[in-house]
């Protein structure tokens, strides 16, 4: 692999890092699979791999995205919607990690 864009993190980082080529790049933009991992640092420096953390946007990009969303030109993919009183059910769905898109909690 030349480049990995990873939004999950977790043990897959340690497992898959040996598959990245020398001078490759690994961009981490999330940690839903696990935020803390065991990792052999030698894979980075002996193979000149770049490990890059990303919040997935700059302030300028985020501002533009908000403008587009407010104008109705883009919208998020919503997996499910729950009332605040159903927050336990929403957490269960999130924990099962089978959803695609956002889980929305409504205040009423």
N, CA and C of each residue as an Amber inpcrd file, in Angstrom:
protein
   324
   0.8410000  -1.1700000   0.0000000   0.0000000   0.0000000   0.0000000
   0.8900000   1.2370000   0.0000000   0.4750000   2.2360000  -0.7270000
   1.1940000   3.5040000  -0.7770000   0.6990000   4.4760000   0.2830000
  -0.6250000   4.4900000   0.4830000  -1.2490000   5.4460000   1.3790000
  -2.4640000   4.7990000   2.0140000  -2.6310000   5.0320000   3.3110000
  -3.8120000   4.5490000   4.0220000  -4.5210000   5.7540000   4.6290000
  -5.8250000   5.8540000   4.4050000  -6.6650000   6.8600000   5.0560000
  -7.5210000   6.0880000   6.0530000  -7.2180000   6.2390000   7.3320000
  -7.7860000   5.4040000   8.3830000  -8.6770000   6.2290000   9.3000000
  -9.9630000   5.8810000   9.3800000 -10.8630000   6.5670000  10.3030000
 -11.2250000   5.6910000  11.4920000 -10.6410000   4.4970000  11.5700000
 -10.9910000   3.5590000  12.6350000  -9.9060000   3.4310000  13.6990000
  -8.6320000   3.4420000  13.3050000  -7.5580000   3.2300000  14.2780000
  -7.6010000   1.8060000  14.8040000  -7.3330000   1.6350000  16.0860000
  -7.4240000   0.3220000  16.7100000  -6.3070000  -0.6200000  16.3210000
  -6.4920000  -1.8980000  16.6410000  -5.4290000  -2.8840000  16.4120000
  -5.0890000  -3.0840000  14.9420000  -5.9660000  -2.6700000  14.0400000
  -5.6610000  -2.7790000  12.6140000  -4.4340000  -1.9960000  12.2110000
  -4.1270000  -0.9370000  12.9380000  -2.9310000  -0.1450000  12.6220000
  -1.6890000  -1.0150000  12.7780000  -1.5730000  -1.6800000  13.9080000
  -0.4060000  -2.5430000  14.1490000  -0.3570000  -3.7050000  13.1720000
  -1.5150000  -4.2630000  12.8780000  -1.5930000  -5.4230000  11.9860000
  -1.2610000  -5.0630000  10.5470000  -1.7620000  -3.9140000  10.1010000
  -1.6090000  -3.5610000   8.6930000  -0.4000000  -2.6940000   8.3720000
   0.2100000  -2.0820000   9.3710000   1.3610000  -1.2040000   9.1010000
   2.4670000  -1.9120000   8.3200000   2.7590000  -3.1870000   8.5630000
   3.8060000  -3.8350000   7.7580000   3.4710000  -3.9370000   6.2700000
   2.2130000  -3.7320000   5.9040000   1.8030000  -3.8230000   4.5010000
   2.0720000  -2.5410000   3.7160000   2.3800000  -1.4580000   4.4200000
   2.6130000  -0.1930000   3.7260000   4.0420000  -0.1660000   3.1940000
   4.2130000   0.3570000   2.0210000   5.5410000   0.3660000   1.3850000
   6.4780000   1.3560000   2.0850000   7.7570000   1.1970000   1.8360000
   8.7220000   2.1690000   2.3310000   8.3510000   3.5470000   1.7730000
   8.4860000   4.5600000   2.5950000   8.1370000   5.9370000   2.2500000
   6.6280000   6.1500000   2.0600000   5.8150000   5.2180000   2.5230000
   4.3690000   5.3580000   2.4260000   3.8390000   6.3020000   3.4960000
   2.5350000   6.5720000   3.4220000   1.8970000   7.4730000   4.3910000
   0.6610000   6.8160000   4.9720000   0.4490000   7.0420000   6.2630000
  -0.7280000   6.5320000   6.9730000  -1.3670000   7.7380000   7.6610000
  -2.5890000   8.0670000   7.2530000  -3.2950000   9.2090000   7.8230000
  -4.3910000   8.6840000   8.7490000  -4.3400000   9.1040000  10.0010000
  -5.3310000   8.6890000  11.0010000  -6.2790000   9.8630000  11.2460000
  -7.5880000   9.6090000  11.0790000  -8.5780000  10.6630000  11.2840000
  -9.7110000  10.1840000  12.1880000  -9.4240000   9.2030000  13.0150000
 -10.4410000   8.7030000  13.9350000  -9.9160000   7.5100000  14.7090000
 -10.6490000   7.1370000  15.7410000 -10.2020000   6.0280000  16.5850000
 -11.3740000   5.2370000  17.1520000 -12.4010000   5.0150000  16.3300000
 -13.5740000   4.3020000  16.8270000 -13.2830000   2.8360000  17.1370000
 -12.2810000   2.2370000  16.5000000 -11.9440000   0.8430000  16.7730000
 -11.1620000   0.6950000  18.0720000 -10.4500000   1.7170000  18.4630000
  -9.7310000   1.7760000  19.7480000  -8.7600000   2.9430000  19.6880000
  -8.7480000   3.7800000  20.7160000  -7.8540000   4.9300000  20.7020000
  -6.4290000   4.6240000  21.1760000  -6.2220000   3.5160000  21.8520000
  -4.9020000   3.1710000  22.3780000  -4.5010000   1.8090000  21.8120000
  -3.2880000   1.7310000  21.2530000  -2.8290000   0.4840000  20.6440000
  -1.3790000   0.2080000  21.0230000  -0.9640000  -1.0430000  20.8500000
   0.4510000  -1.4080000  20.9240000   1.0060000  -1.2870000  19.5140000
   2.1760000  -0.6680000  19.3990000   2.7020000  -0.4280000  18.0670000
   4.2280000  -0.4490000  18.1060000   4.8290000  -1.0990000  17.1320000
   6.2760000  -1.1710000  17.0170000   6.7730000   0.0380000  16.2190000
   7.3530000   0.9940000  16.9010000   7.8110000   2.2360000  16.2700000
   8.8780000   2.0220000  15.1980000   9.5730000   0.9010000  15.2430000
  10.6230000   0.6590000  14.2380000  10.0510000   0.6280000  12.8260000
   8.7850000   0.2340000  12.6970000   8.1720000   0.2040000  11.3700000
   8.1410000   1.6070000  10.7530000   8.0020000   2.6250000  11.5950000
   7.9880000   3.9970000  11.0850000   9.3780000   4.4440000  10.6460000
  10.3320000   4.3880000  11.5640000  11.6230000   5.0070000  11.2360000
  12.5310000   4.1410000  10.3740000  12.4150000   2.8240000  10.4370000
  13.2610000   1.9920000   9.5790000  12.7670000   1.9390000   8.1330000
  11.5040000   2.3010000   7.9370000  10.9280000   2.2600000   6.5940000
  10.4660000   3.6430000   6.1190000  10.8280000   4.6700000   6.8820000
  10.4900000   6.0560000   6.5150000   9.0010000   6.2500000   6.2330000
   8.1750000   5.6150000   7.0370000   6.7270000   5.7590000   6.8930000
   6.2910000   7.0130000   7.6390000   5.4130000   7.7890000   7.0220000
   4.8660000   8.9810000   7.6570000   3.5410000   8.6230000   8.3200000
   3.4230000   8.8790000   9.5940000   2.1710000   8.7050000  10.3240000
   1.6290000  10.0960000  10.5920000   0.4550000  10.3890000  10.0330000
  -0.0870000  11.7410000  10.0440000  -1.4410000  11.7390000  10.7470000
  -1.6050000  12.6220000  11.7080000  -2.9060000  12.8090000  12.3530000
  -3.6590000  13.9130000  11.6420000  -4.9710000  13.7120000  11.4640000
  -5.7620000  14.7030000  10.7460000  -7.1480000  14.8170000  11.3590000
  -7.6000000  16.0510000  11.5350000  -8.9850000  16.2740000  11.9490000
  -9.8850000  16.3260000  10.7240000  -9.3610000  16.0250000   9.5720000
 -10.0590000  15.8940000   8.2940000 -10.4140000  17.2160000   7.6210000
 -10.0250000  18.3450000   8.1900000 -10.3370000  19.5970000   7.5250000
  -9.5070000  20.7270000   8.1410000  -9.3850000  21.7850000   7.3870000
  -8.8160000  23.0070000   7.9250000  -9.9850000  23.9080000   8.3160000
  -9.7170000  25.0010000   9.0120000 -10.7900000  25.9370000   9.3770000
 -11.4890000  26.4970000   8.1380000 -10.7140000  26.7510000   7.0960000
 -11.2840000  27.2860000   5.8580000 -12.2080000  26.2420000   5.2180000
 -11.7510000  24.9810000   5.1630000 -12.5880000  23.9310000   4.5870000
 -13.8710000  23.7380000   5.3960000 -13.7360000  23.7430000   6.7170000
 -14.9050000  23.5380000   7.5700000 -15.9160000  24.6780000   7.3960000
 -15.4280000  25.9020000   7.3340000 -16.3080000  27.0520000   7.1260000
 -17.0730000  26.9000000   5.8130000 -16.3660000  26.4830000   4.7670000
 -17.0130000  26.2850000   3.4620000 -18.0450000  25.1640000   3.5220000
 -17.7240000  24.0880000   4.2140000 -18.6540000  22.9760000   4.3660000
 -19.9260000  23.4190000   5.0910000 -19.7730000  24.2180000   6.1370000
 -20.9390000  24.7430000   6.8530000 -21.7890000  25.6000000   5.9250000
 -21.1520000  26.4230000   5.1150000 -21.8960000  27.2530000   4.1550000
 -22.6930000  26.3750000   3.1860000 -22.0530000  25.3370000   2.6690000
 -22.7350000  24.4310000   1.7350000 -23.8960000  23.7070000   2.4170000
 -23.6940000  23.2800000   3.6490000 -24.7580000  22.5850000   4.3800000
 -25.9260000  23.5210000   4.6500000 -25.6290000  24.7420000   5.0740000
 -26.7070000  25.7170000   5.3320000 -27.4830000  26.0390000   4.0680000
 -26.8190000  26.0000000   2.9290000 -27.4720000  26.2640000   1.6540000
 -28.1720000  25.0460000   1.0700000 -28.1140000  23.9220000   1.7690000
 -28.7800000  22.7090000   1.3080000 -28.0650000  21.9910000   0.1860000
 -26.8030000  22.3460000  -0.0780000 -26.0670000  21.7380000  -1.1810000
 -25.4080000  20.4170000  -0.7830000 -25.1900000  20.1980000   0.5000000
 -24.6820000  18.9200000   1.0080000 -25.4590000  18.5930000   2.2850000
 -25.5730000  17.3120000   2.5480000 -26.2230000  16.9030000   3.7920000
 -25.5670000  15.6180000   4.2790000 -25.5310000  15.4220000   5.5740000
 -24.8790000  14.2210000   6.1110000 -25.7350000  12.9780000   5.8710000
 -25.0850000  11.8430000   5.8070000 -25.8260000  10.5850000   5.7430000
 -26.2460000  10.2310000   7.1650000 -27.5340000  10.0870000   7.3830000
 -28.0550000   9.7890000   8.7100000 -28.4570000   8.3220000   8.7540000
 -27.8700000   7.5900000   9.6800000 -28.1950000   6.1820000   9.8690000
 -29.5100000   6.0230000  10.6100000 -29.6660000   6.7800000  11.7000000
 -30.8800000   6.6860000  12.5080000 -31.0200000   7.9290000  13.3720000
 -32.2410000   8.1140000  13.8610000 -32.5570000   9.2620000  14.7060000
 -33.2490000   8.7560000  15.9630000 -32.8460000   9.3100000  17.1110000
 -33.4160000   8.9210000  18.3990000 -33.8080000  10.1690000  19.1740000
 -34.8710000  10.0390000  19.9720000 -35.2080000  11.0930000  20.9300000
 -34.2030000  11.0180000  22.0770000 -34.0270000  12.1260000  22.7680000
 -33.0970000  12.1450000  23.8990000 -33.4530000  11.0690000  24.9240000
 -34.7310000  10.7820000  25.0760000 -35.1560000   9.7440000  26.0230000
 -34.7490000   8.3450000  25.5750000 -34.3270000   8.2050000  24.3150000
 -33.8850000   6.9110000  23.7690000 -32.3710000   6.8290000  23.6360000
 -31.6730000   7.6180000  24.4230000 -30.2210000   7.6930000  24.2740000
 -29.5340000   6.3500000  24.5240000 -30.0910000   5.5230000  25.4030000
 -29.5000000   4.1950000  25.6470000 -29.5630000   3.3390000  24.3850000
 -30.6790000   3.4110000  23.6650000 -30.8060000   2.6650000  22.4120000
 -29.8220000   3.1830000  21.3610000 -29.6530000   4.4890000  21.3180000
 -28.6930000   5.0820000  20.3780000 -27.2750000   4.6150000  20.6950000
 -26.9330000   4.5770000  21.9730000 -25.6020000   4.1230000  22.3820000
 -25.3990000   2.6560000  22.0160000 -26.4390000   1.8530000  22.1770000
 -26.3430000   0.4400000  21.7930000 -26.0700000   0.3090000  20.3000000
 -26.8150000   1.0700000  19.4990000 -26.5830000   1.0280000  18.0530000
 -25.1580000   1.4560000  17.7130000 -24.6870000   2.5130000  18.3370000
 -23.3290000   2.9880000  18.0870000 -22.3050000   1.9170000  18.4800000
 -22.5020000   1.2760000  19.6150000 -21.5650000   0.2620000  20.1120000
 -21.4980000  -0.9640000  19.2090000 -22.5920000  -1.2630000  18.5300000
 -22.6090000  -2.4240000  17.6300000 -21.7900000  -2.1880000  16.3620000
 -21.5060000  -0.9530000  16.0400000 -20.6400000  -0.5710000  14.9150000
 -21.0980000  -1.1390000  13.5820000 -22.3910000  -1.1780000  13.3680000
 -22.9310000  -1.6560000  12.0950000 -23.5770000  -0.5340000  11.2960000
 -23.6820000   0.6330000  11.8960000 -24.3690000   1.7390000  11.2280000
 -23.4660000   2.3790000  10.1770000 -24.1040000   2.9860000   9.2030000
 -23.3940000   3.7680000   8.1920000 -23.9930000   5.1570000   8.2460000
 -23.2050000   6.1340000   8.5770000 -23.6950000   7.4920000   8.6960000
 -23.7760000   7.9140000  10.1560000 -24.4310000   9.0150000  10.3640000
 -24.5200000   9.6170000  11.7060000 -25.7230000   9.0770000  12.4690000
 -25.5610000   8.9770000  13.7740000 -26.6660000   8.6650000  14.6670000
 -27.0310000   9.9920000  15.3310000 -28.2740000  10.4100000  15.1410000
 -28.7160000  11.7300000  15.5850000 -29.5600000  11.5900000  16.8440000
 -29.2650000  12.4360000  17.8470000 -30.0670000  12.5080000  19.0740000
 -30.8300000  13.8290000  19.0270000 -32.1510000  13.7390000  19.0900000
 -32.9870000  14.9360000  19.0830000 -33.3570000  15.3170000  20.5190000
 -33.4030000  16.6040000  20.8390000 -33.6240000  17.0210000  22.2150000
 -35.0500000  16.8130000  22.7180000 -35.9740000  16.4280000  21.8990000
 -37.3730000  16.2680000  22.3360000 -37.8480000  14.8430000  22.1880000
